[in-house]
Amino acid sequence: MAIRALVWGENVHEQTNQVVRSIYPDGMHSTIAAALNEDKNIKATTATLDQPEHGLTEARLAKTDVLLWWGHAAHGKVEDAIVDRVQKRVWEGMGLIVLHSGHFSKIFRKLMGTPCSLKWREAGERERIWVINRNHPIAAGLGECVEIPNVEMYGEPFAVPEPLETVFVSWYEGGEVFRSGLTYQRGAGRIFYFSPGHETYPIYHHADVQTVLRNAVNWAYNPAKPWAGIVDAPNVPIDKAREPLVQKGARLHADGEAGLR
Amino acid sequence: MAIRALVWGENVHEQTNQVVRSIYPDGMHSTIAAALNEDKNIKATTATLDQPEHGLTEARLAKTDVLLWWGHAAHGKVEDAIVDRVQKRVWEGMGLIVLHSGHFSKIFRKLMGTPCSLKWREAGERERIWVINRNHPIAAGLGECVEIPNVEMYGEPFAVPEPLETVFVSWYEGGEVFRSGLTYQRGAGRIFYFSPGHETYPIYHHADVQTVLRNAVNWAYNPAKPWAGIVDAPNVPIDKAREPLVQKGARLHADGEAGLR
Amino acid sequence: MAIRALVWGENVHEQTNQVVRSIYPDGMHSTIAAALNEDKNIKATTATLDQPEHGLTEARLAKTDVLLWWGHAAHGKVEDAIVDRVQKRVWEGMGLIVLHSGHFSKIFRKLMGTPCSLKWREAGERERIWVINRNHPIAAGLGECVEIPNVEMYGEPFAVPEPLETVFVSWYEGGEVFRSGLTYQRGAGRIFYFSPGHETYPIYHHADVQTVLRNAVNWAYNPAKPWAGIVDAPNVPIDKAREPLVQKGARLHADGEAGLR
Amino acid sequence: MAIRALVWGENVHEQTNQVVRSIYPDGMHSTIAAALNEDKNIKATTATLDQPEHGLTEARLAKTDVLLWWGHAAHGKVEDAIVDRVQKRVWEGMGLIVLHSGHFSKIFRKLMGTPCSLKWREAGERERIWVINRNHPIAAGLGECVEIPNVEMYGEPFAVPEPLETVFVSWYEGGEVFRSGLTYQRGAGRIFYFSPGHETYPIYHHADVQTVLRNAVNWAYNPAKPWAGIVDAPNVPIDKAREPLVQKGARLHADGEAGLR
């Protein structure tokens, strides 16, 4: 069965900005989903902010293996309850790919536990994305670097935790650097942050960027059954202990009582 | 100048449970603070849930180098605004030591981005805390392991991110294991989670446990000036770029405009 | 095409010790290879110390996707040149699974850069291998833990670098703990260390242990083309620089000169 | 007592190359040692390749808290036995700071377990070293970046393991990037790799570079007593087990026998 990818797009600037609309007439999410669907191993669909529950219902998420997230102007309009729902699905094993300005999305900041801040400049300058480990699955099919002629600069310090792996580091014409591809694990879910993607440039039309997105979906997919009870803190009763035990000392909890939280 | 440690105690079970009160007549926070103050390099004070702003005012936190957190019954009563304030201070460089049932505190879960769940059993069983790197500053002065005769079992899986360092791993009489000492970095702040500490046993009176707490305060202390702007995303104007740049392509933002978030 | 796994066995104690021979009449390597071959995605063969070049010729390694290593009595008899050859293949992308007493093999110590020492006791005691992340590919199909009735104890401190992931932690009847399943990356190669496997007990006949081995082979397999030049330090001539450059200052090297090493 | 730093310099190009001699008339090691000695907390001395045992006798290393390593032309002339000796001291707790072309030194490659290869270009181009975590002790006193007007370019991929922390990432005029400041832990020893330092430019005269070196020595210093037995694999006899044990099953080793290795 194909990997079920869901591309979530805020879809705001595509409606309000003529430049963005001309580059992405059907929205960035549609362009990204079409790129993913070139991989026969992926079945990508889309969801947007304006849909009921932002298109991220319990039922929809239950059928999603990997979620891609692009947001920028409307991070604050994403409802907290929906963000909590997405976070729980990541913990259970859904992959998550966070794109560009999604560094400031509620879901990314909640999963990182850090500010996720950075420096930025919108000058249309050149970016060169260097591949650190060319045999990493996310880098499959790339050369030693990917050049993008016009980008928004994202510069260090990028206030995220130390990653599991640094997959890409970017060079900018204006003199900055950025760790532009980073992997994380949170619970059973794999997370990949990928920084290119400013909406006033045709970045998601770039062949190598599309390759990275397809690779990342394949990498983030966890075929294991969702880790259903990951948020629970089960009591192990004394008579169910793996080694024989006798109760010693005072207790706070009565038998069968739930824990505190 | 001494390291300014602040021991935050929920101070609930000490008021409501006779066993806990008999072990910690002045509250667990007071016992811990007294243990810290045996180190001349530390000046420890206390704060509790029932104080205004839980004793964690902006002014108080600004004068705190390392915060220790013990909570259990009242995690839900800690106000979100105070938790956000503490989190920001950690990002800026304040050390944080999370104790025992604090694994489910709002502040720890927010900094980890994971459920922080685990298994538990209150049987008063034996725990043996094995030292993984005996030359880690947090393990200074310990032998190859620390034995505690009566504890609450905390068992894997512990749903936290991969740590920076695994300092301790515990063995339990009933057959479980637990990564009982883990370090993390979030922004400029160092975090240490240490699992022993159930309130119905005299764990914070144990000499080796007190040694670990003193070591951890020294380790978590960051002498650098707080990273004041860590939550900001500053724009770098084109004419301030480190390398000469000319504006290319379309722009979303006008000169001097703040970024979106 | 199936993953080409090569099980390397020292095959010494199987020849010299009656107990070991009775458990593994065809050698441990044969038992392990048979277990791997139950997975249709794997094609496992074997090699042993006594073969020419220890059965690890350039040609053979070039056709190996994942190498499993079991050695104990004869680490010192493995030739350094062969170890260097194996290490280079790992760097290029060959997966490596190091088993039990292989912690002291030349290849593991060279890849870790640490002593890889540990404590041990041969008492036939009970081990309980706890799963830390049940959705990790290496843990697929296991319950919350694996119990083995008779093992050799391996105890912390295990002098290895912080792993990429802690997959398993073991509990022992005699009171110790051990990080029994650890992952690493060295160059393009994935490494998994798995501690169970003492030769006087039928550990590689255990169904769950066999499951772990099959999972580990699938996990360690890197489908990317070998990273051929990973040991090279190529010069990037000035006239081939990605950005236009003019030679400034003094030079040590003449044009076209190789670097120093 | 001050931290005892030992600056090891190959001291070859200072003797053979007029440019290098003019920049470092007393050798690079002397310049570096002088920079360290500006910190009252450090007492730095030097050693060179041409001295007996390369100046790295057992006695000398036993009195060394942090070793700095600069080599380039003569990596192959460093005796293996001396390298093993240094590695053992790192495992026991001695800090190690590896500079520039030391990426290809025997000691660094042995501690990393990887090729430590990279790309390079000697064009005297501009490097900008960006600080990732400005509150890291190694970055104390620096601004957001350090600019060096003329350097040798070191470019990714840098074939080293994922670091504990990425402290610096460098930008180069010619279009490359490099993770120029990385930390590692091997046994009880802390390791810092710092890439600037080509001998034909006055890089170790740069105030910020000197600051980094002083910071790194303070960071790498481990006040704990050396971990003497870290290379040993002690047997824990059955009658010394922490929990009562009875011998079960067959054994390979007789009582009191040393382990195999």
Coordinates of C-alpha atoms in Angstrom, one line a residue, chain A residues 13 17 19-20 72-76 87 91 103-104 109-126 149-150 152-153 157 159-162 164 172-176 185-187 198-201 227 229-238 240-254 257-261, chain B residues 13 17 19-20 72-76 87 91 103-104 109-126 149-150 152-153 157 159-162 164 172-176 185-187 198-201 227 229-238 240-254 257-261:
Chain A
H13 CA -0.8 34.3 0.5
N17 CA -0.7 38.1 -3.1
V19 CA 3.0 37.1 -7.1
V20 CA 2.4 34.1 -5.1
H72 CA 3.4 31.5 7.5
A73 CA 0.9 34.2 7.8
A74 CA -1.7 32.4 10.0
H75 CA 0.2 30.3 12.6
G76 CA -1.9 32.0 15.2
Q87 CA 1.2 16.2 18.1
W91 CA 4.0 10.7 19.1
H103 CA 9.6 26.8 11.9
F104 CA 7.3 29.2 13.7
R109 CA 7.5 24.7 18.4
K110 CA 5.5 22.3 20.6
L111 CA 7.5 19.3 19.3
M112 CA 10.9 21.0 19.7
G113 CA 10.3 22.7 23.1
T114 CA 12.4 25.7 21.9
P115 CA 11.7 29.1 20.4
C116 CA 12.6 27.9 16.8
S117 CA 13.7 31.5 16.0
L118 CA 16.1 32.5 13.3
K119 CA 17.3 35.5 11.3
W120 CA 15.9 36.3 7.9
R121 CA 16.2 38.5 4.9
E122 CA 14.0 38.7 1.8
A123 CA 16.5 39.7 -0.9
G124 CA 16.1 37.0 -3.5
E125 CA 19.7 35.9 -2.9
R126 CA 21.4 32.7 -3.9
P149 CA 18.9 31.1 -7.5
N150 CA 16.4 33.2 -5.4
E152 CA 14.7 34.1 1.5
M153 CA 17.7 33.9 3.7
P157 CA 21.3 30.9 15.3
A159 CA 17.0 27.9 18.2
V160 CA 16.2 24.2 18.0
P161 CA 17.5 21.3 20.0
E162 CA 20.6 19.4 18.7
L164 CA 19.5 13.5 15.5
Y172 CA 23.8 32.3 1.4
E173 CA 25.1 34.9 -1.0
G174 CA 24.7 37.6 1.8
G175 CA 27.1 35.8 4.1
E176 CA 25.0 33.6 6.4
Q185 CA 12.4 11.8 16.7
R186 CA 9.5 12.5 19.1
G187 CA 7.9 9.4 20.5
H198 CA 9.6 31.1 0.4
E199 CA 6.3 31.7 -1.4
T200 CA 7.4 34.5 -3.7
Y201 CA 9.9 32.3 -5.5
W227 CA 1.8 3.5 19.5
G229 CA -0.9 4.2 24.7
I230 CA 2.1 6.5 24.4
V231 CA 0.5 9.2 26.5
D232 CA -0.5 6.8 29.3
A233 CA 1.3 6.1 32.5
P234 CA 0.2 2.6 33.4
N235 CA 0.5 1.2 36.9
V236 CA 2.2 -2.2 37.2
P237 CA 0.5 -3.9 40.2
I238 CA 2.7 -5.6 42.7
K240 CA 1.9 -8.5 38.2
A241 CA 5.6 -7.6 38.7
R242 CA 8.0 -9.6 36.5
E243 CA 10.0 -10.6 39.7
P244 CA 8.2 -11.6 42.9
L245 CA 7.8 -8.6 45.1
V246 CA 6.4 -7.9 48.6
Q247 CA 5.0 -4.6 49.5
K248 CA 7.4 -2.6 51.7
G249 CA 7.0 0.8 53.4
A250 CA 4.2 3.3 53.2
R251 CA 2.1 4.0 50.1
L252 CA 0.4 7.1 48.6
H253 CA -1.9 5.2 46.3
A254 CA -4.5 2.6 47.0
E257 CA -5.8 3.9 41.8
A258 CA -4.8 5.9 38.8
G259 CA -1.6 7.9 39.0
L260 CA -1.5 11.6 39.4
R261 CA -0.9 14.0 36.5
Chain B
H13 CA 1.3 15.9 50.1
N17 CA -0.4 13.0 54.1
V19 CA 3.7 9.8 56.2
V20 CA 5.1 12.4 54.0
H72 CA 3.1 15.5 41.7
A73 CA -0.5 16.0 42.8
A74 CA -1.0 19.5 41.4
H75 CA 0.6 19.7 38.0
G76 CA -2.7 21.0 36.6
Q87 CA 10.4 28.1 29.9
W91 CA 15.8 29.2 26.9
H103 CA 8.3 14.1 34.6
F104 CA 4.6 15.0 34.1
R109 CA 6.6 18.2 29.0
K110 CA 6.8 21.6 27.2
L111 CA 10.5 21.5 27.1
M112 CA 10.7 17.9 25.8
G113 CA 7.8 18.1 23.3
T114 CA 6.9 14.5 24.1
P115 CA 4.4 12.7 26.5
C116 CA 7.1 12.0 29.2
S117 CA 5.0 9.0 30.2
L118 CA 6.4 5.9 32.0
K119 CA 5.3 2.9 34.0
W120 CA 5.1 2.9 37.8
R121 CA 4.6 0.8 40.9
E122 CA 4.5 1.9 44.5
A123 CA 5.9 -1.2 46.2
G124 CA 8.8 0.2 48.2
E125 CA 11.2 -2.0 46.2
R126 CA 15.0 -1.7 45.9
P149 CA 16.3 0.5 49.7
N150 CA 12.7 1.7 49.1
E152 CA 8.6 3.9 43.7
M153 CA 9.4 2.0 40.5
P157 CA 9.5 3.1 28.0
A159 CA 8.7 8.8 26.4
V160 CA 11.3 11.5 26.1
P161 CA 13.6 12.5 23.3
E162 CA 17.0 10.9 23.0
L164 CA 22.4 14.5 25.2
Y172 CA 14.5 -2.4 40.1
E173 CA 13.9 -5.3 42.3
G174 CA 10.6 -6.0 40.5
G175 CA 12.4 -6.5 37.1
E176 CA 12.2 -3.1 35.3
Q185 CA 19.9 21.4 26.2
R186 CA 17.1 23.7 25.2
G187 CA 18.2 27.1 23.9
H198 CA 8.9 9.5 45.8
E199 CA 7.5 11.4 48.8
T200 CA 6.6 8.4 51.0
Y201 CA 10.3 7.4 51.3
W227 CA 20.3 35.1 25.9
G229 CA 16.6 37.9 22.3
I230 CA 16.4 34.1 21.8
V231 CA 12.6 34.2 21.0
D232 CA 13.1 37.0 18.4
A233 CA 13.4 36.5 14.7
P234 CA 15.3 39.6 13.6
N235 CA 15.3 40.8 10.0
V236 CA 18.8 41.5 8.5
P237 CA 18.2 44.4 6.1
I238 CA 19.8 44.1 2.7
K240 CA 23.3 45.5 6.5
A241 CA 24.2 42.1 4.9
R242 CA 27.7 40.9 5.6
E243 CA 28.3 40.5 1.9
P244 CA 27.1 43.1 -0.7
L245 CA 23.7 42.2 -2.0
V246 CA 21.3 43.6 -4.5
Q247 CA 17.5 43.0 -4.2
K248 CA 16.4 40.3 -6.7
G249 CA 12.9 39.1 -7.4
A250 CA 9.5 39.8 -5.8
R251 CA 9.1 40.5 -2.1
L252 CA 6.4 39.8 0.5
H253 CA 7.6 42.2 3.1
A254 CA 8.2 46.0 2.8
E257 CA 8.3 45.3 8.3
A258 CA 8.3 42.8 11.1
G259 CA 8.2 39.1 10.2
L260 CA 5.1 36.9 10.4
R261 CA 4.7 34.5 13.3

